[in-house]
Short mmCIF file of C-alpha atoms and ligand atoms in Angstrom, two decimals:
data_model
loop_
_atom_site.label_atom_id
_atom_site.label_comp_id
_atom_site.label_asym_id
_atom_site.label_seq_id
_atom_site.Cartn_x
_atom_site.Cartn_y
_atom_site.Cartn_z
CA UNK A 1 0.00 0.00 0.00
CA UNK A 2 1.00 3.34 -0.55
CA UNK A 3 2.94 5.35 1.73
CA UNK A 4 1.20 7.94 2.67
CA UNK A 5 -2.07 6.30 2.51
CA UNK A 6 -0.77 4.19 5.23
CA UNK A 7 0.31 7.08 7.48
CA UNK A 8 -3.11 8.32 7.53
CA UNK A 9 -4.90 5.53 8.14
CA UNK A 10 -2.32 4.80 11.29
CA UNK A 11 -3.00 8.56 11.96
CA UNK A 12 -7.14 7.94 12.02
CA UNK A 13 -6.30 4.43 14.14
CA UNK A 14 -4.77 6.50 16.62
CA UNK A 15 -7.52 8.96 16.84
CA UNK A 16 -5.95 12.24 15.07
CA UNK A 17 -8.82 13.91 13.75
CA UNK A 18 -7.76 17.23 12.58
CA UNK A 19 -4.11 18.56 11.82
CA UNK A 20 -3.55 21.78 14.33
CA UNK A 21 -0.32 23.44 11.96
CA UNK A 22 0.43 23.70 8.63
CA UNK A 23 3.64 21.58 8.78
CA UNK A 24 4.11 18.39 10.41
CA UNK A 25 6.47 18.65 13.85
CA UNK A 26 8.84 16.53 15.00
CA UNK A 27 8.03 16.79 18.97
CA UNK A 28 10.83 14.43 19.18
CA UNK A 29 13.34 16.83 17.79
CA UNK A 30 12.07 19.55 19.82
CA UNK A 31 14.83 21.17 21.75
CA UNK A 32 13.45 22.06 25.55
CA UNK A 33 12.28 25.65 25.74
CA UNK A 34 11.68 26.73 29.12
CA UNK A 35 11.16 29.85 31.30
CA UNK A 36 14.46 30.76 32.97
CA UNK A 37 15.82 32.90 35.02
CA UNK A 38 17.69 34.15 32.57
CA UNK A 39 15.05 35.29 30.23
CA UNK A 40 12.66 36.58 32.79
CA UNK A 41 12.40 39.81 32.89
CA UNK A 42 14.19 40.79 29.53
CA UNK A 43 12.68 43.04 26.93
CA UNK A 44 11.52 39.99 24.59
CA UNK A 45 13.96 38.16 22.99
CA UNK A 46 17.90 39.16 22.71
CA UNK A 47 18.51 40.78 19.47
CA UNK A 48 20.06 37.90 17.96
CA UNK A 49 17.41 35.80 18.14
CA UNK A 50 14.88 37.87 16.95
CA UNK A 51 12.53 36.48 13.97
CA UNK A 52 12.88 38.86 10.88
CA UNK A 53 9.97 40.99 10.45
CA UNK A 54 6.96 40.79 8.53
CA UNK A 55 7.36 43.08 5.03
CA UNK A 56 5.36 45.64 7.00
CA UNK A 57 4.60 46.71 11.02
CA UNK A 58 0.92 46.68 10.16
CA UNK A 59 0.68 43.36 8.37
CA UNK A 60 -0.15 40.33 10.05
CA UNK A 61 2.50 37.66 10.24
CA UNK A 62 2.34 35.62 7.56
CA UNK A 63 4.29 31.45 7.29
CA UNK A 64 6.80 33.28 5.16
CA UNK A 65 7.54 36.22 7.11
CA UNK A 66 7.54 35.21 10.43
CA UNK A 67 7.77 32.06 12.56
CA UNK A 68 4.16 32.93 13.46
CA UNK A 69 1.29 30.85 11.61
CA UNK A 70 -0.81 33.41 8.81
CA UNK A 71 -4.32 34.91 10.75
CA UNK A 72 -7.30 32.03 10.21
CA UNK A 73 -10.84 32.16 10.57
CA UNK A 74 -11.13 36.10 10.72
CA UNK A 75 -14.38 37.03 11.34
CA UNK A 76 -15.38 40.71 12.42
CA UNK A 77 -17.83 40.99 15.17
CA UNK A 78 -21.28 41.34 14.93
CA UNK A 79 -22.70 43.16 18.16
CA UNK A 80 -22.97 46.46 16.58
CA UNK A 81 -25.91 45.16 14.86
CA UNK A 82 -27.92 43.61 18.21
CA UNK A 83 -27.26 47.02 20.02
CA UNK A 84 -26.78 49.73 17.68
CA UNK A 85 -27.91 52.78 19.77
CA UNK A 86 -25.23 52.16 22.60
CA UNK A 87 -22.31 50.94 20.05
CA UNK A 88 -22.96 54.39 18.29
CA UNK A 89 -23.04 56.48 21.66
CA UNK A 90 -19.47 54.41 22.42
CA UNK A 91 -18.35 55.33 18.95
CA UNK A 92 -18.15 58.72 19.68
CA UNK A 93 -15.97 57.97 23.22
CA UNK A 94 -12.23 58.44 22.23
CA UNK A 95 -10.86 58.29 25.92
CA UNK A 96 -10.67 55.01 27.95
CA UNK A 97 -11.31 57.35 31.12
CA UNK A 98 -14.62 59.04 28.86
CA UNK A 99 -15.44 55.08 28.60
CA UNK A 100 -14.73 54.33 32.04
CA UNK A 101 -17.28 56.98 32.93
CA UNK A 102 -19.85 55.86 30.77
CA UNK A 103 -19.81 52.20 31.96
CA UNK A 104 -20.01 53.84 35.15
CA UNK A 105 -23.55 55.16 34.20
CA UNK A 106 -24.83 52.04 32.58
CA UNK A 107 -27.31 50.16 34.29
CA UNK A 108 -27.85 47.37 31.47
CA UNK A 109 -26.14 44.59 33.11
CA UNK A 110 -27.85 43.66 36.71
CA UNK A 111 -24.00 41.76 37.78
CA UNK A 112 -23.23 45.39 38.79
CA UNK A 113 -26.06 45.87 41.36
CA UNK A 114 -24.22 42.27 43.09
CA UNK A 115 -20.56 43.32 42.57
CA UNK A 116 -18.37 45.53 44.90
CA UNK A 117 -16.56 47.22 42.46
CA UNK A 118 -16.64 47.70 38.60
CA UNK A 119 -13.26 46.10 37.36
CA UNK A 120 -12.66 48.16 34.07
CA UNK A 121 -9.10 47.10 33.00
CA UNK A 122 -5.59 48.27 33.45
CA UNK A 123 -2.70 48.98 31.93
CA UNK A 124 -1.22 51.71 29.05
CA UNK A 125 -3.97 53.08 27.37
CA UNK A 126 -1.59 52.09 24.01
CA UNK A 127 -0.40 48.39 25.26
CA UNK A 128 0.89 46.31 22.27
CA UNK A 129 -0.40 43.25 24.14
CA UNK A 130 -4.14 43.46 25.17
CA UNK A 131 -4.77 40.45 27.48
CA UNK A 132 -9.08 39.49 27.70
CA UNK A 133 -10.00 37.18 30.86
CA UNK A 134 -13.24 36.34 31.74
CA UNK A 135 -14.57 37.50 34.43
CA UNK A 136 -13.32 39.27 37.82
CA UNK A 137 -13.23 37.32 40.80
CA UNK A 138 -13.28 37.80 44.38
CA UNK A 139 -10.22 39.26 44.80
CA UNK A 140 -10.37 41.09 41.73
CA UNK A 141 -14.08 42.28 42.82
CA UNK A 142 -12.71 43.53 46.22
CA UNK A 143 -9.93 45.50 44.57
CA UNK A 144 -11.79 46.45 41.14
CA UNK A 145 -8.00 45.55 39.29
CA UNK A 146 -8.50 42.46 36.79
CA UNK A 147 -6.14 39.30 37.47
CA UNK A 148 -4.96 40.43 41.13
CA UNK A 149 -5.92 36.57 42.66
CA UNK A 150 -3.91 33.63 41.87
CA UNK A 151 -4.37 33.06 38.69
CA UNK A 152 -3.43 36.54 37.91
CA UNK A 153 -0.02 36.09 39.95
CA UNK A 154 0.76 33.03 37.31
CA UNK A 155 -0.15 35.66 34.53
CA UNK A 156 2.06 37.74 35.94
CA UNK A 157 5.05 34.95 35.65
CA UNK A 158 3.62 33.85 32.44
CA UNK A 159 3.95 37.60 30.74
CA UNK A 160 7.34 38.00 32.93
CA UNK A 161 8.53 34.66 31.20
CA UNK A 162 8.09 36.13 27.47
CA UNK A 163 9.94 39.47 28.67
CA UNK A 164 7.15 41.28 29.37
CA UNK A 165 5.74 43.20 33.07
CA UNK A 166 2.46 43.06 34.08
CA UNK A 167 2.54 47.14 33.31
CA UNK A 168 3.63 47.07 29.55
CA UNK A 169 0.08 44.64 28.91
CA UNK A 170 -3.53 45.89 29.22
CA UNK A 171 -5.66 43.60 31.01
CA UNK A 172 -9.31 43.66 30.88
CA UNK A 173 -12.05 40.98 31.00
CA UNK A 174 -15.06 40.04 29.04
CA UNK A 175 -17.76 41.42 32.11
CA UNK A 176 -17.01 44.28 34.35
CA UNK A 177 -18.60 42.95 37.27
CA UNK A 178 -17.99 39.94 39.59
CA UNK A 179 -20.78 37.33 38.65
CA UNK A 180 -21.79 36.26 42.48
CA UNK A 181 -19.99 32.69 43.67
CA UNK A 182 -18.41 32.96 40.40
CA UNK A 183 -21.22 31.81 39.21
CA UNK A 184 -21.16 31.07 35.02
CA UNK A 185 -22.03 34.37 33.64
CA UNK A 186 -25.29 34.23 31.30
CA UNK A 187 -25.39 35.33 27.69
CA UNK A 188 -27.42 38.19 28.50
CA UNK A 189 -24.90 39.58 30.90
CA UNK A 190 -21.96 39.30 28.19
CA UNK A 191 -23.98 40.59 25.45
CA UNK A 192 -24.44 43.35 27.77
CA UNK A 193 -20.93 44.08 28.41
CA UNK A 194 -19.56 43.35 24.82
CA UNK A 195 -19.89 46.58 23.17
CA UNK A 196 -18.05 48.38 26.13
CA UNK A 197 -15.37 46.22 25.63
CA UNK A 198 -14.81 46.29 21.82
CA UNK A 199 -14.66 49.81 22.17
CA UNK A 200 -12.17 50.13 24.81
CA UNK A 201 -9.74 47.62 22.41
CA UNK A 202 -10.47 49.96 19.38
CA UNK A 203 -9.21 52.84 21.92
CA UNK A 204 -6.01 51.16 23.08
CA UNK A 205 -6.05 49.58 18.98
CA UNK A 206 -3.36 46.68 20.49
CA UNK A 207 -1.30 45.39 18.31
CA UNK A 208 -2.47 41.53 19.63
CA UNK A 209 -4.86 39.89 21.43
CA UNK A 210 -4.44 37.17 23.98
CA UNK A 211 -7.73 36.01 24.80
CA UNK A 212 -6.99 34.00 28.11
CA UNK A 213 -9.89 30.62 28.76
CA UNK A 214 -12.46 28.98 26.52
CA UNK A 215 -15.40 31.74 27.98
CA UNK A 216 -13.11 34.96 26.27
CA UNK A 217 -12.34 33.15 23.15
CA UNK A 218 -15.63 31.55 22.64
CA UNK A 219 -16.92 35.61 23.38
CA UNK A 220 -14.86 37.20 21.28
CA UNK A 221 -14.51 34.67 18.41
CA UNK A 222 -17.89 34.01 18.51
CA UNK A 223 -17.37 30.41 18.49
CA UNK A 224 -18.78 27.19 19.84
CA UNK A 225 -15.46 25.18 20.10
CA UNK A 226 -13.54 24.69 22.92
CA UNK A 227 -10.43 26.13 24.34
CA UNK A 228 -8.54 22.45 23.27
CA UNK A 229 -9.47 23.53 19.62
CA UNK A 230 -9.84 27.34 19.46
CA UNK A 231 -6.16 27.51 21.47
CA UNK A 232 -2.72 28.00 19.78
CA UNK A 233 -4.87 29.48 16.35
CA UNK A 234 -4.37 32.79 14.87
CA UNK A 235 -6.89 34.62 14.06
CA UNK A 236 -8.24 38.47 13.64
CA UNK A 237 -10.83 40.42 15.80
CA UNK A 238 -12.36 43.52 14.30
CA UNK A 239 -13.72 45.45 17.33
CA UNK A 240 -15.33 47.52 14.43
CA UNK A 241 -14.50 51.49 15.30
CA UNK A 242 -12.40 51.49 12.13
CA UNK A 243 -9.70 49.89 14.57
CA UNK A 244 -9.41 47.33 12.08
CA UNK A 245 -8.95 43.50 12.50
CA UNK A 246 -6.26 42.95 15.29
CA UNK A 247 -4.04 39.54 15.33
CA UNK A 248 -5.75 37.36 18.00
CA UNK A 249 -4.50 34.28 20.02
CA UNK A 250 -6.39 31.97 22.32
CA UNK A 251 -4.62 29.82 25.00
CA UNK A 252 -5.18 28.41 28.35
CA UNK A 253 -6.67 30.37 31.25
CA UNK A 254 -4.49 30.29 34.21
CA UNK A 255 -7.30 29.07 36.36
CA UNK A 256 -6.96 25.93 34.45
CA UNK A 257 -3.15 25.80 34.30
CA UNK A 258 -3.03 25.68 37.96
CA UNK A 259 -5.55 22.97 38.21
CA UNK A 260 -3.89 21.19 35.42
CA UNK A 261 -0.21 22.42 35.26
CA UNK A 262 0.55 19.14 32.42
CA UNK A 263 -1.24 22.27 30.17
CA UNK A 264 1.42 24.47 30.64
CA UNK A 265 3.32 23.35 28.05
CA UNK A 266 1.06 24.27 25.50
CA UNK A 267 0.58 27.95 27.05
CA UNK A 268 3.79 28.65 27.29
CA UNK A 269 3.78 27.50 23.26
CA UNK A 270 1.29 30.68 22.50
CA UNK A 271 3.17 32.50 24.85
CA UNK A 272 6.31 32.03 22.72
CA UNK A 273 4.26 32.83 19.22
CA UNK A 274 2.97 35.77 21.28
CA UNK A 275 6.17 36.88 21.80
CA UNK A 276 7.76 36.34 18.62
CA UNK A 277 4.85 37.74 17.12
CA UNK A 278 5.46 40.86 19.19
CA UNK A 279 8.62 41.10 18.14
CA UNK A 280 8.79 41.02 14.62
CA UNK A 281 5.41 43.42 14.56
CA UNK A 282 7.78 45.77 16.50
CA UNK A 283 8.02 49.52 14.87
N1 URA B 1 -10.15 35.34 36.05
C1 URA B 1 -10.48 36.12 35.01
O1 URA B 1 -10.88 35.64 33.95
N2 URA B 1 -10.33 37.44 35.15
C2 URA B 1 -9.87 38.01 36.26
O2 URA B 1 -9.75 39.23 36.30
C3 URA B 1 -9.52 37.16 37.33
C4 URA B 1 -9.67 35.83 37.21
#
């Protein structure tokens, strides 16, 4: 039998089901890549190492150009259509502190009548990185600062391990408000949040998006699949605005990593296309 026809069927004995990269990968070859102490805290990679850059800043990386896989499944959003008459009001906010204020004001998500504080988001208002979590938590409710609990201390050493501080990233989340118990926030309440949020990412107009756990990528992407399939993909997210589509990468919540550290290899994979990414989109 032929060759190849014989690798596939050995590949569809064994369960494979859908090929994840363009080019097949030798795991076995794969040198060890690991945080260290010696790149933490380093701006990115040493110059030496650095992919070459795309053809131009504003392009997204492409198989040829970078190291990074080509956007996939780019799809802009569609929430300006379901609430027109607040996504035109937030058109017209240019500031994130004008936004702040107006989310402030809005009463059309009841989590905020439950909640202590509003958690908003932090960071530059012109981060390169924009990082999207779910939802606030306890700690992060008591505080009103996103990713301040424990899963936001391993983003913190996550970010730190790719080069990068917790104050050079913008961190926001998918709702504003603290869903009570943690409780799995309805459709209703994200649809309610959503057009605050694509607004503040056309203000800061990232140059990536890290959408952290299946809830924010399944938000933003507006797709059914899980984190296992939606994670390690390019793609594009087109908070409309005339930001333009924006590179976007899903990976693992840190939630999950801590429950299930075996994961961490593959989230410190999109951290590293993150980061070379980064650095080969750099002006
Ligand atoms: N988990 C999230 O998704 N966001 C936070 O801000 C904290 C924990």
């Amino acid at each position: 039998m032929n060759h190849w026809l014989e690798t596939l069927r050995w590949y569809a004995d064994m369960g494979v089901d859908e090929a994840v990269a363009d080019r097949a990968w030798n795991r076995f070859a794969e040198p060890e890549v690991r945080p260290s102490p010696a790149n933490q805290g380093r701006p990115l990679l040493a110059a030496a190492s650095r992919p070459s850059p795309p053809a131009s800043p504003s392009t997204p990386p492409s198989a040829t150009t970078s190291p990074v896989p080509p956007p996939r499944d780019a799809r802009p959003a569609q929430m300006d259509a379901l609430q027109p008459a607040l996504a035109a009001e937030l058109a017209a906010i240019e500031t994130l502190d004008g936004l702040r204020d107006r989310l402030e004001r809005f009463d059309g998500c009841a989590l905020k009548t439950t909640a202590t504080n509003t958690v908003f988001g932090e960071g530059p208002a012109h981060a390169r990185l924009m990082i999207i979590g779910e939802a606030p938590g306890e700690e992060e409710d008591r505080q009103g600062r996103p990713f301040v609990g424990p899963s936001g201390q391993l983003l913190d050493r996550m970010l730190a391990a790719i080069g990068l501080e917790r104050g050079e990233v913008y961190i926001a989340n998918t709702l504003y408000w603290r869903p009570p118990g943690n409780r799995t926030p309805t459709p209703a309440e994200v649809q309610a949040c959503l057009p605050f949020l694509r607004r503040q990412i056309a203000i800061i107009r990232p140059q990536a998006l890290l959408m952290v756990g299946g809830a924010a990528a399944k938000t933003m992407l507006e797709r059914k699949e899980g984190i296992m399939r939606l994670r390690g993909r390019w793609t594009e997210y087109d908070p409309g605005g005339g930001a333009g589509p924006i590179p976007a990468l899903a990976t693992f919540h840190p939630a999950y990593l801590l429950r299930s550290p075996a994961q961490k290899r593959e989230a410190w994979r999109d951290f590293l296309a993150m980061q070379a990414y980064l650095l080969a989109s750099r002006d």
